[in-house]
Amino acid sequence: MLARIIFCSAVLLATLAVILLALFSPLPKRKPSPPWLDLSLYIQQPQSPNIIDATSSNNNNDHVAQSSQSDGGGAFIFHRMLTEGPENTSLVVGKAQGFIIPVEQFANSGFNIIYLTFHTPQYSGSLSVEAKHVSPKDTEELTVMGGTGSFAFARGLAVFAQSIHGDATYHVKLQLRFPKNQSRTTTILG
């Protein structure tokens, strides 16, 4: 009988010790996550009738040049506007430019970059978006490789989706992460 009392007392004291340690132990220090910036923008064709793309082979003035090769490959060169909204009257916040070779042999090429340049009172700078695996899908997730100005050292994700609203060609959602020593606030444009 004495052995049962000692056993039950030991179990009760062990349980009480675990509960007290859980309640009064200091929490582990978590490293603060780096600041994030979320942007939602639209890519549209330039609206100025005076702009002429000398490299474009298209007659509808869409400012995208595509060169064909005998092996079915080609290159896409484009110059578009970045706007806050999908309508052609939306505020222009910058431009999107790029040179993409959508051929498997050039998947790791340094040429497959989309540059997003911003010219607003809040943001001034550019982002480099790596376009390694571009395919004819409605949505593409691309990698943000860095930036300048307000976007210095930015990394993150750029989701390009075919726009179904307004005059925009693409809807771009950017999720950017910055180094710890740079202060950013979360803002959503558009």
mmCIF file with all atom_site columns, C-alpha atoms in Angstrom:
data_model
loop_
_atom_site.group_PDB
_atom_site.id
_atom_site.type_symbol
_atom_site.label_atom_id
_atom_site.label_alt_id
_atom_site.label_comp_id
_atom_site.label_asym_id
_atom_site.label_entity_id
_atom_site.label_seq_id
_atom_site.pdbx_PDB_ins_code
_atom_site.Cartn_x
_atom_site.Cartn_y
_atom_site.Cartn_z
_atom_site.occupancy
_atom_site.B_iso_or_equiv
_atom_site.pdbx_formal_charge
_atom_site.auth_seq_id
_atom_site.auth_comp_id
_atom_site.auth_asym_id
_atom_site.auth_atom_id
_atom_site.pdbx_PDB_model_num
ATOM 1   C CA . MET A 1 1   ? 0.000   0.000  0.000   1.00 0.00 ? 1   MET A CA 1
ATOM 2   C CA . LEU A 1 2   ? 2.844   2.367  0.814   1.00 0.00 ? 2   LEU A CA 1
ATOM 3   C CA . ALA A 1 3   ? 4.349   1.682  -2.614  1.00 0.00 ? 3   ALA A CA 1
ATOM 4   C CA . ARG A 1 4   ? 1.103   2.803  -4.311  1.00 0.00 ? 4   ARG A CA 1
ATOM 5   C CA . ILE A 1 5   ? 1.012   6.025  -2.329  1.00 0.00 ? 5   ILE A CA 1
ATOM 6   C CA . ILE A 1 6   ? 4.639   6.783  -3.214  1.00 0.00 ? 6   ILE A CA 1
ATOM 7   C CA . PHE A 1 7   ? 4.007   5.962  -6.903  1.00 0.00 ? 7   PHE A CA 1
ATOM 8   C CA . CYS A 1 8   ? 0.858   8.129  -7.117  1.00 0.00 ? 8   CYS A CA 1
ATOM 9   C CA . SER A 1 9   ? 2.623   10.992 -5.303  1.00 0.00 ? 9   SER A CA 1
ATOM 10  C CA . ALA A 1 10  ? 5.559   10.795 -7.747  1.00 0.00 ? 10  ALA A CA 1
ATOM 11  C CA . VAL A 1 11  ? 3.224   10.832 -10.763 1.00 0.00 ? 11  VAL A CA 1
ATOM 12  C CA . LEU A 1 12  ? 1.254   13.751 -9.302  1.00 0.00 ? 12  LEU A CA 1
ATOM 13  C CA . LEU A 1 13  ? 4.434   15.751 -8.572  1.00 0.00 ? 13  LEU A CA 1
ATOM 14  C CA . ALA A 1 14  ? 5.847   15.048 -12.062 1.00 0.00 ? 14  ALA A CA 1
ATOM 15  C CA . THR A 1 15  ? 2.581   16.158 -13.701 1.00 0.00 ? 15  THR A CA 1
ATOM 16  C CA . LEU A 1 16  ? 2.496   19.296 -11.533 1.00 0.00 ? 16  LEU A CA 1
ATOM 17  C CA . ALA A 1 17  ? 6.127   20.088 -12.458 1.00 0.00 ? 17  ALA A CA 1
ATOM 18  C CA . VAL A 1 18  ? 5.382   19.773 -16.195 1.00 0.00 ? 18  VAL A CA 1
ATOM 19  C CA . ILE A 1 19  ? 2.346   22.041 -15.908 1.00 0.00 ? 19  ILE A CA 1
ATOM 20  C CA . LEU A 1 20  ? 4.232   24.686 -13.889 1.00 0.00 ? 20  LEU A CA 1
ATOM 21  C CA . LEU A 1 21  ? 7.176   24.638 -16.287 1.00 0.00 ? 21  LEU A CA 1
ATOM 22  C CA . ALA A 1 22  ? 4.823   25.104 -19.241 1.00 0.00 ? 22  ALA A CA 1
ATOM 23  C CA . LEU A 1 23  ? 3.099   28.040 -17.569 1.00 0.00 ? 23  LEU A CA 1
ATOM 24  C CA . PHE A 1 24  ? 6.126   29.919 -16.251 1.00 0.00 ? 24  PHE A CA 1
ATOM 25  C CA . SER A 1 25  ? 8.867   29.163 -18.790 1.00 0.00 ? 25  SER A CA 1
ATOM 26  C CA . PRO A 1 26  ? 10.033  32.072 -20.930 1.00 0.00 ? 26  PRO A CA 1
ATOM 27  C CA . LEU A 1 27  ? 8.957   31.942 -24.554 1.00 0.00 ? 27  LEU A CA 1
ATOM 28  C CA . PRO A 1 28  ? 11.684  31.270 -27.100 1.00 0.00 ? 28  PRO A CA 1
ATOM 29  C CA . LYS A 1 29  ? 12.865  34.391 -28.849 1.00 0.00 ? 29  LYS A CA 1
ATOM 30  C CA . ARG A 1 30  ? 11.640  34.418 -32.409 1.00 0.00 ? 30  ARG A CA 1
ATOM 31  C CA . LYS A 1 31  ? 13.574  36.138 -35.100 1.00 0.00 ? 31  LYS A CA 1
ATOM 32  C CA . PRO A 1 32  ? 11.410  38.861 -36.595 1.00 0.00 ? 32  PRO A CA 1
ATOM 33  C CA . SER A 1 33  ? 10.475  38.107 -40.160 1.00 0.00 ? 33  SER A CA 1
ATOM 34  C CA . PRO A 1 34  ? 11.772  40.490 -42.790 1.00 0.00 ? 34  PRO A CA 1
ATOM 35  C CA . PRO A 1 35  ? 9.400   43.275 -43.860 1.00 0.00 ? 35  PRO A CA 1
ATOM 36  C CA . TRP A 1 36  ? 7.063   42.509 -46.780 1.00 0.00 ? 36  TRP A CA 1
ATOM 37  C CA . LEU A 1 37  ? 5.596   44.751 -49.434 1.00 0.00 ? 37  LEU A CA 1
ATOM 38  C CA . ASP A 1 38  ? 2.576   43.697 -51.502 1.00 0.00 ? 38  ASP A CA 1
ATOM 39  C CA . LEU A 1 39  ? 1.794   45.509 -54.766 1.00 0.00 ? 39  LEU A CA 1
ATOM 40  C CA . SER A 1 40  ? -0.983  44.919 -57.269 1.00 0.00 ? 40  SER A CA 1
ATOM 41  C CA . LEU A 1 41  ? -0.453  46.494 -60.704 1.00 0.00 ? 41  LEU A CA 1
ATOM 42  C CA . TYR A 1 42  ? -1.544  46.175 -64.318 1.00 0.00 ? 42  TYR A CA 1
ATOM 43  C CA . ILE A 1 43  ? 0.520   46.037 -67.504 1.00 0.00 ? 43  ILE A CA 1
ATOM 44  C CA . GLN A 1 44  ? -1.021  47.883 -70.445 1.00 0.00 ? 44  GLN A CA 1
ATOM 45  C CA . GLN A 1 45  ? -0.076  48.974 -73.931 1.00 0.00 ? 45  GLN A CA 1
ATOM 46  C CA . PRO A 1 46  ? 1.152   52.564 -74.236 1.00 0.00 ? 46  PRO A CA 1
ATOM 47  C CA . GLN A 1 47  ? -1.756  54.785 -75.282 1.00 0.00 ? 47  GLN A CA 1
ATOM 48  C CA . SER A 1 48  ? 0.179   57.473 -77.144 1.00 0.00 ? 48  SER A CA 1
ATOM 49  C CA . PRO A 1 49  ? -0.506  57.329 -80.904 1.00 0.00 ? 49  PRO A CA 1
ATOM 50  C CA . ASN A 1 50  ? 2.897   58.938 -81.562 1.00 0.00 ? 50  ASN A CA 1
ATOM 51  C CA . ILE A 1 51  ? 4.857   56.007 -80.151 1.00 0.00 ? 51  ILE A CA 1
ATOM 52  C CA . ILE A 1 52  ? 6.164   53.773 -82.925 1.00 0.00 ? 52  ILE A CA 1
ATOM 53  C CA . ASP A 1 53  ? 7.961   50.527 -82.201 1.00 0.00 ? 53  ASP A CA 1
ATOM 54  C CA . ALA A 1 54  ? 10.491  50.169 -84.982 1.00 0.00 ? 54  ALA A CA 1
ATOM 55  C CA . THR A 1 55  ? 11.161  46.520 -84.145 1.00 0.00 ? 55  THR A CA 1
ATOM 56  C CA . SER A 1 56  ? 7.515   45.463 -84.122 1.00 0.00 ? 56  SER A CA 1
ATOM 57  C CA . SER A 1 57  ? 6.284   43.279 -86.918 1.00 0.00 ? 57  SER A CA 1
ATOM 58  C CA . ASN A 1 58  ? 2.663   43.650 -85.770 1.00 0.00 ? 58  ASN A CA 1
ATOM 59  C CA . ASN A 1 59  ? 0.406   46.136 -87.513 1.00 0.00 ? 59  ASN A CA 1
ATOM 60  C CA . ASN A 1 60  ? -1.832  46.732 -84.489 1.00 0.00 ? 60  ASN A CA 1
ATOM 61  C CA . ASN A 1 61  ? 0.841   48.778 -82.645 1.00 0.00 ? 61  ASN A CA 1
ATOM 62  C CA . ASP A 1 62  ? 0.946   46.508 -79.575 1.00 0.00 ? 62  ASP A CA 1
ATOM 63  C CA . HIS A 1 63  ? 4.644   47.197 -78.894 1.00 0.00 ? 63  HIS A CA 1
ATOM 64  C CA . VAL A 1 64  ? 5.719   43.570 -78.801 1.00 0.00 ? 64  VAL A CA 1
ATOM 65  C CA . ALA A 1 65  ? 8.236   42.335 -81.309 1.00 0.00 ? 65  ALA A CA 1
ATOM 66  C CA . GLN A 1 66  ? 8.527   38.650 -82.022 1.00 0.00 ? 66  GLN A CA 1
ATOM 67  C CA . SER A 1 67  ? 11.164  37.176 -84.268 1.00 0.00 ? 67  SER A CA 1
ATOM 68  C CA . SER A 1 68  ? 10.637  33.712 -85.657 1.00 0.00 ? 68  SER A CA 1
ATOM 69  C CA . GLN A 1 69  ? 13.301  31.183 -86.359 1.00 0.00 ? 69  GLN A CA 1
ATOM 70  C CA . SER A 1 70  ? 13.162  28.013 -88.388 1.00 0.00 ? 70  SER A CA 1
ATOM 71  C CA . ASP A 1 71  ? 13.286  25.851 -85.236 1.00 0.00 ? 71  ASP A CA 1
ATOM 72  C CA . GLY A 1 72  ? 10.055  27.376 -83.881 1.00 0.00 ? 72  GLY A CA 1
ATOM 73  C CA . GLY A 1 73  ? 11.832  29.564 -81.321 1.00 0.00 ? 73  GLY A CA 1
ATOM 74  C CA . GLY A 1 74  ? 11.812  33.304 -81.120 1.00 0.00 ? 74  GLY A CA 1
ATOM 75  C CA . ALA A 1 75  ? 12.280  36.294 -78.888 1.00 0.00 ? 75  ALA A CA 1
ATOM 76  C CA . PHE A 1 76  ? 9.745   38.632 -77.317 1.00 0.00 ? 76  PHE A CA 1
ATOM 77  C CA . ILE A 1 77  ? 10.752  42.244 -76.810 1.00 0.00 ? 77  ILE A CA 1
ATOM 78  C CA . PHE A 1 78  ? 8.208   44.501 -75.166 1.00 0.00 ? 78  PHE A CA 1
ATOM 79  C CA . HIS A 1 79  ? 7.710   47.965 -73.701 1.00 0.00 ? 79  HIS A CA 1
ATOM 80  C CA . ARG A 1 80  ? 4.489   48.491 -71.734 1.00 0.00 ? 80  ARG A CA 1
ATOM 81  C CA . MET A 1 81  ? 3.010   50.774 -69.057 1.00 0.00 ? 81  MET A CA 1
ATOM 82  C CA . LEU A 1 82  ? 2.451   49.865 -65.392 1.00 0.00 ? 82  LEU A CA 1
ATOM 83  C CA . THR A 1 83  ? -0.809  51.267 -64.061 1.00 0.00 ? 83  THR A CA 1
ATOM 84  C CA . GLU A 1 84  ? -2.684  51.173 -60.746 1.00 0.00 ? 84  GLU A CA 1
ATOM 85  C CA . GLY A 1 85  ? -5.896  49.902 -62.324 1.00 0.00 ? 85  GLY A CA 1
ATOM 86  C CA . PRO A 1 86  ? -7.039  47.892 -65.347 1.00 0.00 ? 86  PRO A CA 1
ATOM 87  C CA . GLU A 1 87  ? -8.623  50.836 -67.195 1.00 0.00 ? 87  GLU A CA 1
ATOM 88  C CA . ASN A 1 88  ? -6.615  52.798 -69.749 1.00 0.00 ? 88  ASN A CA 1
ATOM 89  C CA . THR A 1 89  ? -7.345  55.978 -67.741 1.00 0.00 ? 89  THR A CA 1
ATOM 90  C CA . SER A 1 90  ? -5.656  54.558 -64.608 1.00 0.00 ? 90  SER A CA 1
ATOM 91  C CA . LEU A 1 91  ? -2.677  56.346 -63.106 1.00 0.00 ? 91  LEU A CA 1
ATOM 92  C CA . VAL A 1 92  ? 0.589   55.315 -64.780 1.00 0.00 ? 92  VAL A CA 1
ATOM 93  C CA . VAL A 1 93  ? 3.090   54.322 -62.064 1.00 0.00 ? 93  VAL A CA 1
ATOM 94  C CA . GLY A 1 94  ? 5.940   53.129 -64.274 1.00 0.00 ? 94  GLY A CA 1
ATOM 95  C CA . LYS A 1 95  ? 6.857   50.855 -67.156 1.00 0.00 ? 95  LYS A CA 1
ATOM 96  C CA . ALA A 1 96  ? 7.487   47.182 -67.877 1.00 0.00 ? 96  ALA A CA 1
ATOM 97  C CA . GLN A 1 97  ? 10.219  46.247 -70.319 1.00 0.00 ? 97  GLN A CA 1
ATOM 98  C CA . GLY A 1 98  ? 11.735  42.937 -71.212 1.00 0.00 ? 98  GLY A CA 1
ATOM 99  C CA . PHE A 1 99  ? 13.474  40.584 -73.558 1.00 0.00 ? 99  PHE A CA 1
ATOM 100 C CA . ILE A 1 100 ? 12.438  36.941 -73.337 1.00 0.00 ? 100 ILE A CA 1
ATOM 101 C CA . ILE A 1 101 ? 13.621  33.956 -75.345 1.00 0.00 ? 101 ILE A CA 1
ATOM 102 C CA . PRO A 1 102 ? 11.033  31.219 -74.630 1.00 0.00 ? 102 PRO A CA 1
ATOM 103 C CA . VAL A 1 103 ? 13.229  28.357 -75.848 1.00 0.00 ? 103 VAL A CA 1
ATOM 104 C CA . GLU A 1 104 ? 14.451  25.607 -73.535 1.00 0.00 ? 104 GLU A CA 1
ATOM 105 C CA . GLN A 1 105 ? 18.116  26.156 -74.460 1.00 0.00 ? 105 GLN A CA 1
ATOM 106 C CA . PHE A 1 106 ? 17.856  29.757 -73.192 1.00 0.00 ? 106 PHE A CA 1
ATOM 107 C CA . ALA A 1 107 ? 15.916  28.980 -69.972 1.00 0.00 ? 107 ALA A CA 1
ATOM 108 C CA . ASN A 1 108 ? 18.907  29.959 -67.812 1.00 0.00 ? 108 ASN A CA 1
ATOM 109 C CA . SER A 1 109 ? 19.877  32.916 -69.968 1.00 0.00 ? 109 SER A CA 1
ATOM 110 C CA . GLY A 1 110 ? 20.544  36.278 -68.373 1.00 0.00 ? 110 GLY A CA 1
ATOM 111 C CA . PHE A 1 111 ? 18.419  37.833 -71.105 1.00 0.00 ? 111 PHE A CA 1
ATOM 112 C CA . ASN A 1 112 ? 15.140  36.451 -69.779 1.00 0.00 ? 112 ASN A CA 1
ATOM 113 C CA . ILE A 1 113 ? 14.445  39.353 -67.440 1.00 0.00 ? 113 ILE A CA 1
ATOM 114 C CA . ILE A 1 114 ? 11.438  41.624 -67.073 1.00 0.00 ? 114 ILE A CA 1
ATOM 115 C CA . TYR A 1 115 ? 12.245  45.072 -65.677 1.00 0.00 ? 115 TYR A CA 1
ATOM 116 C CA . LEU A 1 116 ? 9.515   46.894 -63.778 1.00 0.00 ? 116 LEU A CA 1
ATOM 117 C CA . THR A 1 117 ? 10.418  50.565 -63.309 1.00 0.00 ? 117 THR A CA 1
ATOM 118 C CA . PHE A 1 118 ? 8.444   52.780 -60.912 1.00 0.00 ? 118 PHE A CA 1
ATOM 119 C CA . HIS A 1 119 ? 8.112   56.582 -61.047 1.00 0.00 ? 119 HIS A CA 1
ATOM 120 C CA . THR A 1 120 ? 5.775   57.678 -58.240 1.00 0.00 ? 120 THR A CA 1
ATOM 121 C CA . PRO A 1 121 ? 6.186   59.956 -55.219 1.00 0.00 ? 121 PRO A CA 1
ATOM 122 C CA . GLN A 1 122 ? 5.983   56.868 -52.977 1.00 0.00 ? 122 GLN A CA 1
ATOM 123 C CA . TYR A 1 123 ? 8.214   54.501 -54.975 1.00 0.00 ? 123 TYR A CA 1
ATOM 124 C CA . SER A 1 124 ? 11.134  55.271 -57.237 1.00 0.00 ? 124 SER A CA 1
ATOM 125 C CA . GLY A 1 125 ? 13.286  52.470 -58.552 1.00 0.00 ? 125 GLY A CA 1
ATOM 126 C CA . SER A 1 126 ? 13.113  49.235 -60.458 1.00 0.00 ? 126 SER A CA 1
ATOM 127 C CA . LEU A 1 127 ? 12.656  45.498 -59.991 1.00 0.00 ? 127 LEU A CA 1
ATOM 128 C CA . SER A 1 128 ? 14.230  42.667 -61.964 1.00 0.00 ? 128 SER A CA 1
ATOM 129 C CA . VAL A 1 129 ? 11.918  39.705 -62.490 1.00 0.00 ? 129 VAL A CA 1
ATOM 130 C CA . GLU A 1 130 ? 13.513  36.499 -63.717 1.00 0.00 ? 130 GLU A CA 1
ATOM 131 C CA . ALA A 1 131 ? 11.504  34.799 -66.468 1.00 0.00 ? 131 ALA A CA 1
ATOM 132 C CA . LYS A 1 132 ? 13.192  31.388 -66.707 1.00 0.00 ? 132 LYS A CA 1
ATOM 133 C CA . HIS A 1 133 ? 10.184  29.179 -67.333 1.00 0.00 ? 133 HIS A CA 1
ATOM 134 C CA . VAL A 1 134 ? 7.694   31.212 -69.344 1.00 0.00 ? 134 VAL A CA 1
ATOM 135 C CA . SER A 1 135 ? 4.995   29.176 -71.022 1.00 0.00 ? 135 SER A CA 1
ATOM 136 C CA . PRO A 1 136 ? 1.660   30.070 -72.608 1.00 0.00 ? 136 PRO A CA 1
ATOM 137 C CA . LYS A 1 137 ? -0.408  29.748 -69.412 1.00 0.00 ? 137 LYS A CA 1
ATOM 138 C CA . ASP A 1 138 ? -2.963  32.153 -67.954 1.00 0.00 ? 138 ASP A CA 1
ATOM 139 C CA . THR A 1 139 ? -0.898  32.599 -64.757 1.00 0.00 ? 139 THR A CA 1
ATOM 140 C CA . GLU A 1 140 ? 2.880   32.606 -64.308 1.00 0.00 ? 140 GLU A CA 1
ATOM 141 C CA . GLU A 1 141 ? 4.777   32.736 -61.002 1.00 0.00 ? 141 GLU A CA 1
ATOM 142 C CA . LEU A 1 142 ? 8.157   34.353 -61.549 1.00 0.00 ? 142 LEU A CA 1
ATOM 143 C CA . THR A 1 143 ? 10.990  35.235 -59.178 1.00 0.00 ? 143 THR A CA 1
ATOM 144 C CA . VAL A 1 144 ? 11.921  38.788 -58.203 1.00 0.00 ? 144 VAL A CA 1
ATOM 145 C CA . MET A 1 145 ? 15.725  38.822 -58.213 1.00 0.00 ? 145 MET A CA 1
ATOM 146 C CA . GLY A 1 146 ? 16.515  42.307 -56.943 1.00 0.00 ? 146 GLY A CA 1
ATOM 147 C CA . GLY A 1 147 ? 15.896  45.969 -57.376 1.00 0.00 ? 147 GLY A CA 1
ATOM 148 C CA . THR A 1 148 ? 17.163  49.521 -57.172 1.00 0.00 ? 148 THR A CA 1
ATOM 149 C CA . GLY A 1 149 ? 16.034  52.668 -55.371 1.00 0.00 ? 149 GLY A CA 1
ATOM 150 C CA . SER A 1 150 ? 12.996  52.003 -53.175 1.00 0.00 ? 150 SER A CA 1
ATOM 151 C CA . PHE A 1 151 ? 13.291  48.320 -54.076 1.00 0.00 ? 151 PHE A CA 1
ATOM 152 C CA . ALA A 1 152 ? 17.002  47.843 -53.304 1.00 0.00 ? 152 ALA A CA 1
ATOM 153 C CA . PHE A 1 153 ? 17.836  44.216 -52.434 1.00 0.00 ? 153 PHE A CA 1
ATOM 154 C CA . ALA A 1 154 ? 14.207  43.108 -52.850 1.00 0.00 ? 154 ALA A CA 1
ATOM 155 C CA . ARG A 1 155 ? 13.437  39.424 -53.325 1.00 0.00 ? 155 ARG A CA 1
ATOM 156 C CA . GLY A 1 156 ? 10.106  37.744 -53.737 1.00 0.00 ? 156 GLY A CA 1
ATOM 157 C CA . LEU A 1 157 ? 7.429   36.519 -56.056 1.00 0.00 ? 157 LEU A CA 1
ATOM 158 C CA . ALA A 1 158 ? 5.758   38.117 -59.080 1.00 0.00 ? 158 ALA A CA 1
ATOM 159 C CA . VAL A 1 159 ? 2.504   36.543 -60.258 1.00 0.00 ? 159 VAL A CA 1
ATOM 160 C CA . PHE A 1 160 ? 1.577   37.520 -63.816 1.00 0.00 ? 160 PHE A CA 1
ATOM 161 C CA . ALA A 1 161 ? -2.009  36.682 -64.775 1.00 0.00 ? 161 ALA A CA 1
ATOM 162 C CA . GLN A 1 162 ? -3.968  37.432 -67.928 1.00 0.00 ? 162 GLN A CA 1
ATOM 163 C CA . SER A 1 163 ? -6.222  40.380 -67.089 1.00 0.00 ? 163 SER A CA 1
ATOM 164 C CA . ILE A 1 164 ? -9.942  39.964 -67.666 1.00 0.00 ? 164 ILE A CA 1
ATOM 165 C CA . HIS A 1 165 ? -10.770 43.516 -66.567 1.00 0.00 ? 165 HIS A CA 1
ATOM 166 C CA . GLY A 1 166 ? -10.465 46.752 -68.510 1.00 0.00 ? 166 GLY A CA 1
ATOM 167 C CA . ASP A 1 167 ? -7.759  47.384 -71.091 1.00 0.00 ? 167 ASP A CA 1
ATOM 168 C CA . ALA A 1 168 ? -4.887  45.742 -69.220 1.00 0.00 ? 168 ALA A CA 1
ATOM 169 C CA . THR A 1 169 ? -2.937  42.857 -70.725 1.00 0.00 ? 169 THR A CA 1
ATOM 170 C CA . TYR A 1 170 ? -1.657  41.434 -67.427 1.00 0.00 ? 170 TYR A CA 1
ATOM 171 C CA . HIS A 1 171 ? -2.419  41.786 -63.746 1.00 0.00 ? 171 HIS A CA 1
ATOM 172 C CA . VAL A 1 172 ? 0.801   41.643 -61.704 1.00 0.00 ? 172 VAL A CA 1
ATOM 173 C CA . LYS A 1 173 ? 0.849   40.827 -58.006 1.00 0.00 ? 173 LYS A CA 1
ATOM 174 C CA . LEU A 1 174 ? 4.199   41.422 -56.335 1.00 0.00 ? 174 LEU A CA 1
ATOM 175 C CA . GLN A 1 175 ? 5.130   40.021 -52.941 1.00 0.00 ? 175 GLN A CA 1
ATOM 176 C CA . LEU A 1 176 ? 8.479   41.519 -51.995 1.00 0.00 ? 176 LEU A CA 1
ATOM 177 C CA . ARG A 1 177 ? 10.757  40.763 -49.062 1.00 0.00 ? 177 ARG A CA 1
ATOM 178 C CA . PHE A 1 178 ? 13.520  43.131 -47.951 1.00 0.00 ? 178 PHE A CA 1
ATOM 179 C CA . PRO A 1 179 ? 16.581  42.634 -45.745 1.00 0.00 ? 179 PRO A CA 1
ATOM 180 C CA . LYS A 1 180 ? 16.035  43.145 -42.011 1.00 0.00 ? 180 LYS A CA 1
ATOM 181 C CA . ASN A 1 181 ? 17.817  46.483 -41.886 1.00 0.00 ? 181 ASN A CA 1
ATOM 182 C CA . GLN A 1 182 ? 15.437  48.085 -44.411 1.00 0.00 ? 182 GLN A CA 1
ATOM 183 C CA . SER A 1 183 ? 12.135  49.307 -43.062 1.00 0.00 ? 183 SER A CA 1
ATOM 184 C CA . ARG A 1 184 ? 9.107   48.858 -45.297 1.00 0.00 ? 184 ARG A CA 1
ATOM 185 C CA . THR A 1 185 ? 5.387   48.935 -44.674 1.00 0.00 ? 185 THR A CA 1
ATOM 186 C CA . THR A 1 186 ? 2.829   46.740 -46.328 1.00 0.00 ? 186 THR A CA 1
ATOM 187 C CA . THR A 1 187 ? 1.023   48.670 -49.038 1.00 0.00 ? 187 THR A CA 1
ATOM 188 C CA . ILE A 1 188 ? -1.344  47.574 -51.742 1.00 0.00 ? 188 ILE A CA 1
ATOM 189 C CA . LEU A 1 189 ? -1.664  49.603 -54.929 1.00 0.00 ? 189 LEU A CA 1
ATOM 190 C CA . GLY A 1 190 ? -4.651  49.106 -57.191 1.00 0.00 ? 190 GLY A CA 1
#
